[in-house]
Amino acid sequence: MSELISLENISLKAADMVEEGRVHKDLYSDPAIYEEELDKVFNSTWVYIGHESEVPEAGSFKTSYIGRHPVILSRDRKKNTHVLLNRCRHRGATVCEHRKGKTKAFACPYHGWGYGLDGSLRGVPKLEEYDGVLDKNELPLESLRHESYQGLVFATFKDDIEPLEDFLGKAKKWIDLFVKQGGGFPLKVLGEHRFNFPGNWKIQLENTTDAYHFPIVHKSFVSSLDDATADIFDFLDGEGFVEDLGNGHSVMVMIPELIDLEADLDQPIPARFEELAQALREEGQSEEQIKRLVRASHGTGFNLNLFPNVSCSMAFFRVLRPVSVNETEIQHVALGGEGAPAVFNQKRMRLHEHFQGPMGFGTPDDGEAWERVQKGSMAGQDGWILVNRGMGKLFTTPDGNTAGAVCSETGMRGAYQHYKKMMAAGEEK
Amino acid sequence: MTVDANLVNNVTAFIWHEADLLDHKEYQDWLTLWNDSGLYIVPTDNNETDYEATLNLALDDKDMRRMRVTRLESGESVSAGAASMTVRMMSRVRIVEQNEEQVTARCAMTLNELRHGKLITYPADVEYILTPKGSSYSIQRKVVKLLHADGYLRTVSFIF
Ligand code: FES
Ligand SMILES: [Fe+2]
């Protein structure tokens, strides 16, 4: 009998579909597995919500999601941040439908209950009818545990999981390196592109640690570049690597010379950056500052994948949200420096527009490939997705981590092994 | 209020010509409709007016327009290869402003795309700044304000 029951256990079924070098295609297409993932993964770990620069002042807010749950990231009058469930405590309407903005309070549109930026219930119309039945102190917007690292804000439904910094672990070193692209200024969100694709969220999760596809899928992008820039994107035969950072995180280093944007600042400015350098010179920036800004302008040489929903991807944040088993929403968040010269931030936005977003020279081709993967997952009864590339040539990095070549699938394997662990957690075999 | 029917007619004829070139992917001809300093803009925020200082879906100067066309025509882009024809309707043309140097016009667009067998529709408000060129116009600025610019779009492998 107990054996029969365990056969029905969807989480364990999903966990068993992850093998060392391959995963079953049903992980992309089975709606029952998807439902379990929302609970076992998204409701059970740290999920990226946004960047602190998106809520810069008292009264700032932005809306976001943890899996299926709408949430609000807000900053109260004392400048403390909060992550609140976007659900009125009366009869449950969402209290905020704006993407971002500034407000004094969140007013529920249905019967007018009003909440402070810290979630506290402030106003209830015709309060006298609640005499003896309602205590306002007991009905704030539900507040979630949240912590941030280098301005990246994560929230979780779990009060008993490890602190954020422990969860990020070995990824912290790479976040520290990533934020240097503010060019000496604090990193700041400049805007975002939003698009969706008809496919499972894990297809996107894999893609940000997939260098193998780049010269194939993005051939038309590389062709559009000048020769010197095209050379930089020709990284498959270079010294790059993919390092498993634990907890599902990984880093894919494509351009090793651009790991640390504050190193090598005494090198001459490459000719292709001369236009930006000149524009900065005309603004009266010092040569030292110009070198620093120019080097930071194109972003880092690596993708840092943070399980389960954000990638610090060379020059921007790539945030995913699962909508259904075969639909995923993606944000490409453009970054710059708070207080940095306008020409620097504008250059970064133009570079972002060039490749990213639904009209960039890169994303539409990625989208086409991902859509095909989802369609292909319906073919046959027993198909497998191979993630074994580079498994025979692993090595250990100076940090003590398992790594493979830049175009290996080491990062995907790390993410799937963590996924397997989370799906099986708390289930009895 | 008086409407200069002749002017509306001329501007509409130009907009239809451009639309026909784009739907039939005659991109090289489309490139010749532009002034060198012209900008093709698809904003993420339709209330924005300073496009250089904000993130757009596209902000193409002459070089970027040429590169965009090269990419779509290269045969190297898997999404451009999979894209079907588009069919767009341009209507509700109004002249917003006019002087010796230029005409500012605004119109409605509905663009339909068939993609992997699914019909996708893009409604938009389109603003043109046109400068006289011979008996017709050339484009100084085209701003395509998609109705769902700040929502989650599908990826785009054609030109609005
Ligand atoms: S549901 Fe919010 S006030 Fe009634
Ligand atoms: Fe890609």
Coordinates of C-alpha atoms and ligand atoms in Angstrom, one line a residue:
Chain A
M1 CA 0.0 0.0 0.0
S2 CA 2.7 2.5 1.0
E3 CA 4.4 1.7 -2.2
L4 CA 1.4 2.6 -4.2
I5 CA 1.1 5.9 -2.4
S6 CA 4.8 6.7 -3.1
L7 CA 4.3 6.0 -6.8
E8 CA 1.7 8.9 -6.7
N9 CA 4.1 11.3 -5.1
I10 CA 4.7 14.0 -7.8
S11 CA 7.6 15.7 -6.0
L12 CA 9.5 12.4 -5.8
K13 CA 8.6 11.6 -9.4
A14 CA 10.1 14.9 -10.5
A15 CA 13.2 14.4 -8.3
D16 CA 13.7 11.0 -9.9
M17 CA 13.6 12.6 -13.3
V18 CA 16.9 14.4 -12.6
E19 CA 19.8 12.2 -13.2
E20 CA 23.5 13.2 -13.1
G21 CA 23.8 14.0 -16.8
R22 CA 20.2 14.2 -18.0
V23 CA 16.7 15.3 -17.0
H24 CA 13.4 14.0 -18.2
K25 CA 11.4 16.2 -20.7
D26 CA 8.3 15.9 -18.6
L27 CA 9.9 18.4 -16.2
Y28 CA 9.0 21.0 -18.9
S29 CA 5.5 19.9 -19.7
D30 CA 3.8 18.1 -16.8
P31 CA 1.3 20.5 -15.1
A32 CA 1.2 18.4 -11.9
I33 CA 5.0 18.7 -11.5
Y34 CA 4.8 22.5 -12.2
E35 CA 2.2 22.8 -9.3
E36 CA 4.6 21.0 -7.0
E37 CA 7.5 23.2 -8.1
L38 CA 5.7 26.4 -7.0
D39 CA 5.4 24.9 -3.5
K40 CA 8.7 23.0 -3.2
V41 CA 10.9 25.5 -4.9
F42 CA 9.4 29.0 -5.1
N43 CA 7.6 28.9 -1.8
S44 CA 10.6 27.3 0.0
T45 CA 13.7 29.3 -0.8
W46 CA 15.0 32.9 -1.3
V47 CA 13.4 34.5 -4.3
Y48 CA 14.8 37.7 -6.0
I49 CA 12.3 40.5 -5.7
G50 CA 14.1 43.6 -6.9
H51 CA 17.0 46.0 -6.4
E52 CA 17.1 48.6 -3.7
S53 CA 17.6 51.4 -6.2
E54 CA 14.1 50.7 -7.5
V55 CA 12.7 51.9 -4.2
P56 CA 15.1 54.8 -3.5
E57 CA 13.0 57.1 -1.3
A58 CA 10.6 57.0 1.6
G59 CA 7.2 56.1 -0.1
S60 CA 8.8 54.3 -3.1
F61 CA 7.4 50.9 -4.0
K62 CA 7.5 48.3 -6.7
T63 CA 5.3 45.2 -7.3
S64 CA 6.8 41.8 -7.9
Y65 CA 6.0 38.1 -7.5
I66 CA 7.2 35.1 -5.6
G67 CA 6.1 32.3 -7.9
R68 CA 2.3 32.8 -8.0
H69 CA 2.1 35.3 -5.1
P70 CA 1.9 39.0 -5.9
V71 CA 4.0 41.0 -3.5
I72 CA 5.0 44.6 -2.9
L73 CA 8.5 45.9 -2.1
S74 CA 8.1 49.2 -0.3
R75 CA 10.1 51.7 1.7
D76 CA 8.4 53.3 4.7
R77 CA 8.9 56.8 6.1
K78 CA 11.8 55.6 8.3
K79 CA 13.4 54.3 5.1
N80 CA 13.0 50.7 6.1
T81 CA 12.1 48.2 3.3
H82 CA 9.2 45.8 3.5
V83 CA 8.0 42.9 1.4
L84 CA 4.2 42.7 1.7
L85 CA 1.7 40.2 0.3
N86 CA -0.4 42.2 -2.2
R87 CA -3.7 41.1 -0.6
C88 CA -6.2 43.2 1.4
R89 CA -7.1 41.6 4.7
H90 CA -10.8 42.4 4.3
R91 CA -12.0 40.4 1.4
G92 CA -8.8 40.0 -0.4
A93 CA -8.4 42.4 -3.3
T94 CA -4.9 43.4 -4.4
V95 CA -4.1 46.8 -3.0
C96 CA -1.6 47.9 -5.6
E97 CA -1.6 47.3 -9.4
H98 CA 1.1 49.7 -10.4
R99 CA 4.5 48.5 -11.5
K100 CA 6.3 51.0 -9.4
G101 CA 5.9 54.5 -8.0
K102 CA 5.6 56.6 -4.9
T103 CA 2.7 56.7 -2.5
K104 CA 1.7 57.7 1.0
A105 CA -0.4 54.6 1.5
F106 CA -2.0 51.6 -0.2
A107 CA -5.7 52.0 -0.5
C108 CA -7.8 49.0 -1.3
P109 CA -10.2 49.9 -4.2
Y110 CA -13.0 47.7 -2.9
H111 CA -14.1 49.0 0.4
G112 CA -11.4 51.5 1.0
W113 CA -9.2 50.0 3.7
G114 CA -6.0 51.9 3.9
Y115 CA -2.5 50.5 4.7
G116 CA 0.8 52.2 5.5
L117 CA 4.0 51.5 3.6
D118 CA 5.0 49.2 6.4
G119 CA 1.7 47.2 5.8
S120 CA 0.0 48.4 9.0
L121 CA -3.8 48.8 8.7
R122 CA -4.4 52.5 9.1
G123 CA -7.9 53.3 8.0
V124 CA -11.2 51.4 7.9
P125 CA -14.3 53.3 6.6
K126 CA -17.3 53.1 9.0
L127 CA -15.2 51.5 11.7
E128 CA -18.1 51.6 14.3
E129 CA -19.8 48.6 12.6
Y130 CA -16.7 46.6 13.6
D131 CA -17.1 47.4 17.3
G132 CA -16.1 44.3 19.3
V133 CA -15.2 42.2 16.2
L134 CA -12.1 43.8 14.7
D135 CA -8.7 44.9 16.0
K136 CA -6.8 46.9 13.4
N137 CA -3.5 45.8 14.9
E138 CA -4.2 42.3 13.9
L139 CA -4.8 42.9 10.3
P140 CA -1.8 44.4 8.6
L141 CA -0.8 43.4 5.1
E142 CA 1.1 40.2 5.6
S143 CA 4.8 40.9 5.8
L144 CA 7.4 38.5 4.5
R145 CA 10.9 37.8 5.7
H146 CA 13.4 39.6 3.4
E147 CA 17.1 40.3 3.3
S148 CA 19.4 42.0 0.8
Y149 CA 22.9 41.6 -0.4
Q150 CA 24.7 44.4 -2.3
G151 CA 21.3 46.0 -3.0
L152 CA 19.7 42.8 -4.3
V153 CA 16.5 42.1 -2.3
F154 CA 15.3 38.6 -1.8
A155 CA 12.2 37.4 0.1
T156 CA 11.0 34.1 1.4
F157 CA 7.9 32.5 2.9
K158 CA 10.1 30.4 5.2
D159 CA 11.2 31.7 8.5
D160 CA 13.3 28.6 9.3
I161 CA 15.7 28.5 6.2
E162 CA 19.3 29.8 6.4
P163 CA 20.0 33.5 6.2
L164 CA 20.3 35.0 2.7
E165 CA 24.1 35.3 2.9
D166 CA 24.5 31.6 3.7
F167 CA 22.2 30.7 0.9
L168 CA 24.2 32.9 -1.6
G169 CA 27.4 31.4 -0.1
K170 CA 30.1 31.2 -2.8
A171 CA 28.1 33.4 -5.1
K172 CA 28.7 36.4 -3.0
K173 CA 32.2 36.9 -4.3
W174 CA 30.7 37.1 -7.8
I175 CA 28.0 39.5 -6.8
D176 CA 30.7 41.8 -5.3
L177 CA 32.4 41.7 -8.7
F178 CA 29.2 42.2 -10.7
V179 CA 28.2 45.4 -8.9
K180 CA 31.5 47.1 -9.9
Q181 CA 30.0 47.9 -13.2
G182 CA 28.5 51.1 -11.8
G183 CA 31.9 52.5 -12.7
G184 CA 32.6 53.7 -9.2
F185 CA 29.0 54.7 -8.6
P186 CA 26.4 52.6 -6.7
L187 CA 24.5 50.3 -9.1
K188 CA 21.2 51.6 -10.2
V189 CA 18.3 50.2 -12.2
L190 CA 17.7 52.3 -15.3
G191 CA 14.7 50.6 -16.8
E192 CA 13.5 47.2 -17.9
H193 CA 12.4 45.2 -20.9
R194 CA 9.5 42.7 -20.4
F195 CA 8.6 39.8 -22.6
N196 CA 7.2 36.3 -22.3
F197 CA 7.7 33.0 -24.1
P198 CA 5.6 29.9 -24.4
G199 CA 7.8 27.6 -22.5
N200 CA 8.8 26.2 -19.0
W201 CA 10.8 28.4 -16.6
K202 CA 13.7 25.9 -16.4
I203 CA 14.4 26.5 -20.1
Q204 CA 15.3 30.1 -19.2
L205 CA 17.2 28.9 -16.1
E206 CA 19.4 26.7 -18.2
N207 CA 19.9 29.4 -20.9
T208 CA 21.8 31.9 -18.7
T209 CA 24.5 29.3 -18.2
D210 CA 24.6 28.1 -21.8
A211 CA 27.5 29.5 -23.7
Y212 CA 27.3 26.6 -26.2
H213 CA 24.3 28.2 -28.0
F214 CA 25.8 31.7 -28.4
P215 CA 27.7 31.5 -31.7
I216 CA 24.8 29.5 -33.3
V217 CA 21.7 31.3 -32.1
H218 CA 23.3 34.7 -32.0
K219 CA 25.2 34.5 -35.2
S220 CA 23.2 37.4 -36.7
F221 CA 24.0 39.6 -33.7
V222 CA 27.8 38.8 -33.9
S223 CA 27.7 39.6 -37.6
S224 CA 26.3 43.0 -36.8
L225 CA 29.3 43.9 -34.6
D226 CA 32.6 45.5 -35.6
D227 CA 35.5 43.0 -35.8
A228 CA 37.1 43.9 -32.5
T229 CA 33.8 43.4 -30.6
A230 CA 32.9 40.3 -32.5
D231 CA 36.3 38.8 -31.4
I232 CA 35.4 39.4 -27.8
F233 CA 32.2 37.4 -28.3
D234 CA 34.2 34.5 -29.8
F235 CA 34.8 33.0 -26.4
L236 CA 34.1 29.3 -26.8
D237 CA 37.8 28.5 -27.5
G238 CA 39.0 30.9 -24.9
E239 CA 40.0 30.4 -21.2
G240 CA 36.5 30.7 -19.9
F241 CA 34.9 28.2 -17.5
V242 CA 31.7 27.3 -15.7
E243 CA 31.9 26.9 -11.9
D244 CA 29.3 25.2 -9.7
L245 CA 28.9 27.5 -6.7
G246 CA 26.5 25.2 -4.7
N247 CA 22.8 25.7 -3.7
G248 CA 22.0 25.7 -7.4
H249 CA 24.1 28.8 -8.2
S250 CA 26.8 28.9 -10.8
V251 CA 29.0 31.3 -12.7
M252 CA 29.8 31.1 -16.4
V253 CA 32.9 33.1 -17.2
M254 CA 33.0 33.9 -20.9
I255 CA 35.6 36.7 -20.9
P256 CA 38.1 36.2 -18.1
E257 CA 39.8 39.6 -18.7
L258 CA 36.5 41.2 -17.6
I259 CA 36.0 39.4 -14.3
D260 CA 37.2 42.4 -12.3
L261 CA 36.3 45.7 -13.8
E262 CA 38.5 47.6 -11.4
A263 CA 41.7 45.7 -12.5
D264 CA 43.9 46.6 -15.4
L265 CA 42.9 50.2 -15.3
D266 CA 46.2 51.4 -16.6
Q267 CA 45.7 49.7 -20.0
P268 CA 45.1 52.1 -22.9
I269 CA 41.5 52.7 -24.0
P270 CA 40.6 50.4 -26.9
A271 CA 39.8 52.3 -30.1
R272 CA 36.1 51.2 -30.2
F273 CA 35.5 52.9 -26.9
E274 CA 37.1 56.2 -28.0
E275 CA 33.7 57.8 -28.8
L276 CA 32.5 57.3 -25.2
A277 CA 35.9 58.3 -23.8
Q278 CA 35.7 61.6 -25.8
A279 CA 32.2 62.3 -24.6
L280 CA 33.3 61.9 -21.0
R281 CA 36.4 64.1 -21.7
E282 CA 34.1 66.8 -22.9
E283 CA 32.2 66.6 -19.6
G284 CA 35.5 67.3 -17.9
Q285 CA 36.1 63.8 -16.4
S286 CA 39.6 62.9 -15.4
E287 CA 41.6 60.4 -17.5
E288 CA 41.6 58.0 -14.6
Q289 CA 37.8 58.3 -14.1
I290 CA 37.3 57.9 -17.9
K291 CA 39.3 54.6 -17.9
R292 CA 37.2 53.3 -15.1
L293 CA 33.9 54.3 -16.7
V294 CA 34.8 53.0 -20.1
R295 CA 35.9 49.7 -18.7
A296 CA 32.7 49.3 -16.8
S297 CA 30.5 50.5 -19.6
H298 CA 30.0 47.1 -21.3
G299 CA 29.5 45.1 -18.1
T300 CA 31.3 42.1 -16.7
G301 CA 32.6 39.0 -18.6
F302 CA 30.4 36.5 -16.7
N303 CA 26.9 35.3 -16.1
L304 CA 26.1 34.6 -12.4
N305 CA 23.1 32.3 -12.1
L306 CA 21.3 32.5 -8.8
F307 CA 18.8 29.8 -8.2
P308 CA 15.9 29.9 -8.9
N309 CA 14.9 33.2 -10.6
V310 CA 17.7 35.7 -11.3
S311 CA 20.8 35.9 -13.3
C312 CA 23.4 38.7 -13.0
S313 CA 24.0 38.5 -16.7
M314 CA 27.1 40.4 -17.9
A315 CA 25.6 43.9 -17.8
F316 CA 22.0 43.3 -16.5
F317 CA 19.6 41.3 -14.3
R318 CA 17.6 38.7 -16.0
V319 CA 14.6 37.8 -13.8
L320 CA 12.2 35.0 -14.6
R321 CA 8.7 34.3 -13.3
P322 CA 6.9 31.0 -13.9
V323 CA 3.3 31.8 -15.1
S324 CA 2.2 28.2 -16.0
V325 CA 3.9 25.0 -17.0
N326 CA 4.4 26.4 -20.5
E327 CA 4.6 30.1 -20.0
T328 CA 7.3 32.2 -18.5
E329 CA 7.7 36.0 -18.1
I330 CA 11.2 37.5 -18.2
Q331 CA 12.5 40.9 -17.3
H332 CA 15.8 42.3 -18.7
V333 CA 16.7 44.9 -16.2
A334 CA 19.1 47.6 -17.4
L335 CA 21.7 48.9 -15.0
G336 CA 23.9 51.9 -14.6
G337 CA 25.5 54.1 -12.0
E338 CA 23.6 56.3 -9.5
G339 CA 25.0 59.7 -10.1
A340 CA 27.3 58.5 -12.9
P341 CA 27.7 60.8 -16.0
A342 CA 24.6 60.8 -18.2
V343 CA 26.6 59.7 -21.3
F344 CA 27.8 56.6 -19.4
N345 CA 24.3 55.6 -18.4
Q346 CA 23.0 56.4 -21.9
K347 CA 25.6 54.3 -23.5
R348 CA 24.7 51.4 -21.2
M349 CA 21.0 51.8 -22.2
R350 CA 21.9 51.8 -25.9
L351 CA 24.0 48.6 -25.5
H352 CA 21.1 47.0 -23.6
E353 CA 18.6 47.9 -26.4
H354 CA 21.0 46.5 -28.9
F355 CA 20.9 42.9 -27.6
Q356 CA 18.2 42.6 -24.9
G357 CA 14.5 42.9 -24.7
P358 CA 11.8 41.8 -27.2
M359 CA 13.2 43.9 -30.0
G360 CA 16.9 43.4 -29.3
F361 CA 19.2 41.7 -31.8
G362 CA 19.6 38.7 -29.4
T363 CA 16.5 37.9 -27.5
P364 CA 14.1 37.1 -30.4
D365 CA 16.5 34.3 -31.5
D366 CA 16.7 32.9 -28.0
G367 CA 12.9 33.0 -27.8
E368 CA 12.6 31.0 -31.0
A369 CA 15.0 28.3 -29.7
W370 CA 13.2 28.1 -26.3
E371 CA 9.8 27.9 -28.0
R372 CA 11.1 24.9 -30.0
V373 CA 12.4 23.2 -26.9
Q374 CA 8.9 23.4 -25.3
K375 CA 7.3 22.1 -28.5
G376 CA 9.8 19.3 -28.7
S377 CA 9.1 18.2 -25.1
M378 CA 5.7 16.9 -26.4
A379 CA 7.3 14.5 -28.8
G380 CA 7.4 10.9 -27.7
Q381 CA 6.8 9.2 -24.3
D382 CA 10.2 8.9 -22.9
G383 CA 12.6 11.7 -24.0
W384 CA 15.5 13.0 -22.1
I385 CA 17.3 16.4 -22.1
L386 CA 21.0 16.0 -22.1
V387 CA 23.0 18.1 -19.7
N388 CA 26.2 16.0 -19.6
R389 CA 28.4 18.2 -21.8
G390 CA 31.9 18.5 -20.4
M391 CA 31.2 15.9 -17.6
G392 CA 34.3 13.9 -18.5
K393 CA 36.6 16.9 -18.2
L394 CA 35.8 18.4 -14.9
F395 CA 38.4 20.2 -12.7
T396 CA 38.6 21.9 -9.4
T397 CA 39.0 25.7 -9.2
P398 CA 41.2 27.5 -6.7
D399 CA 38.0 28.2 -4.7
G400 CA 37.6 24.4 -4.4
N401 CA 34.6 24.2 -6.7
T402 CA 33.8 21.8 -9.5
A403 CA 34.1 23.4 -12.9
G404 CA 34.1 22.6 -16.6
A405 CA 34.8 24.4 -19.9
V406 CA 32.9 27.6 -20.7
C407 CA 30.6 25.7 -23.0
S408 CA 30.1 22.8 -20.6
E409 CA 26.7 22.2 -18.9
T410 CA 28.2 22.3 -15.4
G411 CA 25.9 25.2 -14.3
M412 CA 22.8 23.4 -15.4
R413 CA 23.8 20.2 -13.6
G414 CA 24.4 22.3 -10.4
A415 CA 20.9 23.9 -10.7
Y416 CA 19.2 20.6 -11.4
Q417 CA 20.9 18.8 -8.5
H418 CA 19.7 21.5 -6.2
Y419 CA 16.2 21.3 -7.7
K420 CA 16.2 17.6 -7.2
K421 CA 17.1 18.1 -3.5
M422 CA 14.4 20.6 -3.0
M423 CA 11.7 18.6 -4.8
A424 CA 12.5 15.5 -2.6
A425 CA 12.8 17.5 0.6
G426 CA 10.4 16.3 3.3
E427 CA 9.0 13.5 1.2
E428 CA 9.2 9.9 2.4
K429 CA 10.4 7.3 -0.1
Chain B
M1 CA -11.6 73.7 -37.3
T2 CA -10.5 73.1 -40.9
V3 CA -8.9 70.0 -42.2
D4 CA -6.4 70.3 -45.0
A5 CA -7.6 67.3 -46.9
N6 CA -4.8 67.6 -49.5
L7 CA -2.2 67.5 -46.8
V8 CA -3.8 64.6 -45.0
N9 CA -4.0 62.8 -48.3
N10 CA -0.3 63.3 -49.0
V11 CA 0.8 62.2 -45.6
T12 CA -1.5 59.2 -45.6
A13 CA -0.2 58.1 -49.0
F14 CA 3.3 58.3 -47.6
I15 CA 2.4 56.3 -44.4
W16 CA 0.7 53.6 -46.5
H17 CA 3.7 53.4 -48.8
E18 CA 6.0 52.8 -45.8
A19 CA 3.6 50.3 -44.3
D20 CA 3.5 48.3 -47.5
L21 CA 7.3 48.2 -47.7
L22 CA 7.5 46.9 -44.1
D23 CA 4.8 44.3 -44.5
H24 CA 6.5 43.0 -47.7
K25 CA 9.9 43.2 -46.0
E26 CA 11.3 45.5 -48.7
Y27 CA 13.7 46.8 -46.0
Q28 CA 16.3 48.2 -48.3
D29 CA 13.7 50.6 -49.8
W30 CA 12.5 51.4 -46.4
L31 CA 16.0 52.5 -45.4
T32 CA 15.9 55.1 -48.1
L33 CA 12.8 56.8 -46.7
W34 CA 14.8 58.2 -43.8
N35 CA 16.8 61.3 -43.1
D36 CA 20.3 60.6 -41.9
S37 CA 19.6 62.1 -38.6
G38 CA 16.3 60.4 -38.2
L39 CA 15.3 58.2 -35.3
Y40 CA 13.1 55.1 -35.2
I41 CA 11.8 54.7 -31.6
V42 CA 9.7 52.2 -29.8
P43 CA 9.4 53.4 -26.2
T44 CA 8.9 51.2 -23.1
D45 CA 7.0 54.1 -21.5
N46 CA 4.6 55.9 -23.7
N47 CA 4.5 59.0 -21.4
E48 CA 8.2 59.5 -21.8
T49 CA 9.5 62.3 -24.0
D50 CA 13.3 62.2 -23.5
Y51 CA 14.0 59.0 -25.3
E52 CA 17.8 59.3 -25.2
A53 CA 17.7 59.4 -21.4
T54 CA 15.4 56.4 -21.0
L55 CA 15.4 52.7 -21.9
N56 CA 13.5 52.0 -25.1
L57 CA 12.5 48.8 -26.8
A58 CA 14.3 50.3 -29.8
L59 CA 16.1 53.6 -30.4
D60 CA 17.6 53.3 -33.8
D61 CA 19.8 55.9 -35.5
K62 CA 21.0 55.4 -39.0
D63 CA 23.6 52.8 -38.1
M64 CA 21.2 50.8 -35.9
R65 CA 18.5 50.8 -38.6
R66 CA 21.0 49.5 -41.1
M67 CA 22.2 46.8 -38.7
R68 CA 18.6 45.8 -37.8
V69 CA 17.8 45.4 -41.5
T70 CA 21.0 43.5 -42.1
R71 CA 20.2 41.1 -39.3
L72 CA 16.7 40.4 -40.5
E73 CA 17.9 39.9 -44.1
S74 CA 21.1 37.9 -43.2
G75 CA 19.5 34.5 -43.2
E76 CA 21.4 33.9 -39.9
S77 CA 18.6 34.8 -37.5
V78 CA 16.5 31.8 -36.7
S79 CA 13.6 33.9 -35.5
A80 CA 13.6 36.1 -38.6
G81 CA 13.6 33.0 -40.7
A82 CA 10.6 31.7 -38.8
A83 CA 8.6 34.9 -39.0
S84 CA 5.7 35.1 -41.4
M85 CA 4.5 38.1 -43.2
T86 CA 2.9 40.9 -41.2
V87 CA -0.3 42.7 -42.1
R88 CA -0.7 46.2 -40.8
M89 CA -3.6 48.7 -41.0
M90 CA -2.8 52.4 -40.7
S91 CA -5.7 54.7 -40.1
R92 CA -7.0 57.7 -38.3
V93 CA -4.3 60.0 -39.6
R94 CA -4.3 63.4 -38.1
I95 CA -1.9 66.3 -38.8
V96 CA -0.9 67.6 -35.4
E97 CA 1.4 70.4 -36.5
Q98 CA 2.7 71.7 -39.7
N99 CA 5.2 74.4 -40.9
E100 CA 7.6 75.0 -43.7
E101 CA 10.2 72.6 -42.4
Q102 CA 8.1 69.6 -41.2
V103 CA 4.8 67.9 -40.7
T104 CA 3.9 66.1 -37.4
A105 CA 1.3 63.5 -37.9
R106 CA -0.3 60.9 -35.7
C107 CA -2.2 57.7 -36.7
A108 CA -3.5 54.4 -35.4
M109 CA -1.9 51.1 -36.4
T110 CA -3.0 47.5 -35.9
L111 CA -0.3 45.1 -36.9
N112 CA -1.0 41.4 -37.2
E113 CA 1.6 38.6 -37.2
L114 CA 1.2 34.9 -37.6
R115 CA 3.7 33.1 -35.4
H116 CA 4.0 29.4 -35.0
G117 CA 0.4 29.2 -36.2
K118 CA -0.9 31.8 -33.7
L119 CA -2.2 35.2 -34.6
I120 CA -0.7 38.0 -32.6
T121 CA -2.0 41.6 -32.7
Y122 CA -0.1 44.8 -31.9
P123 CA -2.3 47.9 -31.6
A124 CA -0.3 51.1 -31.5
D125 CA -0.4 54.9 -31.8
V126 CA 2.3 56.0 -34.3
E127 CA 3.7 59.5 -34.4
Y128 CA 5.7 60.7 -37.5
I129 CA 7.8 63.8 -38.0
L130 CA 8.2 64.1 -41.8
T131 CA 10.2 66.6 -43.8
P132 CA 9.3 67.5 -47.4
K133 CA 11.3 65.7 -50.1
G134 CA 10.4 66.4 -53.7
S135 CA 6.7 65.7 -54.0
S136 CA 6.7 63.4 -51.0
Y137 CA 8.4 63.2 -47.6
S138 CA 11.2 61.6 -45.7
I139 CA 11.2 60.5 -42.1
Q140 CA 12.8 62.5 -39.4
R141 CA 11.2 60.6 -36.5
K142 CA 8.9 57.7 -36.1
V143 CA 7.7 56.8 -32.6
V144 CA 5.6 53.6 -32.2
K145 CA 3.7 53.6 -29.0
L146 CA 2.5 50.1 -28.5
L147 CA -0.7 49.8 -26.4
H148 CA 1.0 47.2 -24.3
A149 CA 4.5 48.7 -24.3
D150 CA 4.9 48.2 -20.5
G151 CA 3.4 44.8 -20.5
Y152 CA 5.0 41.5 -21.3
L153 CA 5.5 41.4 -25.1
R154 CA 6.3 38.6 -27.4
T155 CA 9.6 38.8 -29.1
V156 CA 9.7 40.8 -32.4
S157 CA 11.5 39.8 -35.6
F158 CA 10.1 42.4 -37.9
I159 CA 9.9 46.2 -38.0
F160 CA 6.9 48.1 -36.7
Ligands
FES1 S1 -11.5 43.9 0.0 FE1 -10.2 45.4 0.6 S2 -11.5 46.8 1.6 FE2 -12.8 45.1 1.1
FE2 FE 21.1 33.6 -25.9

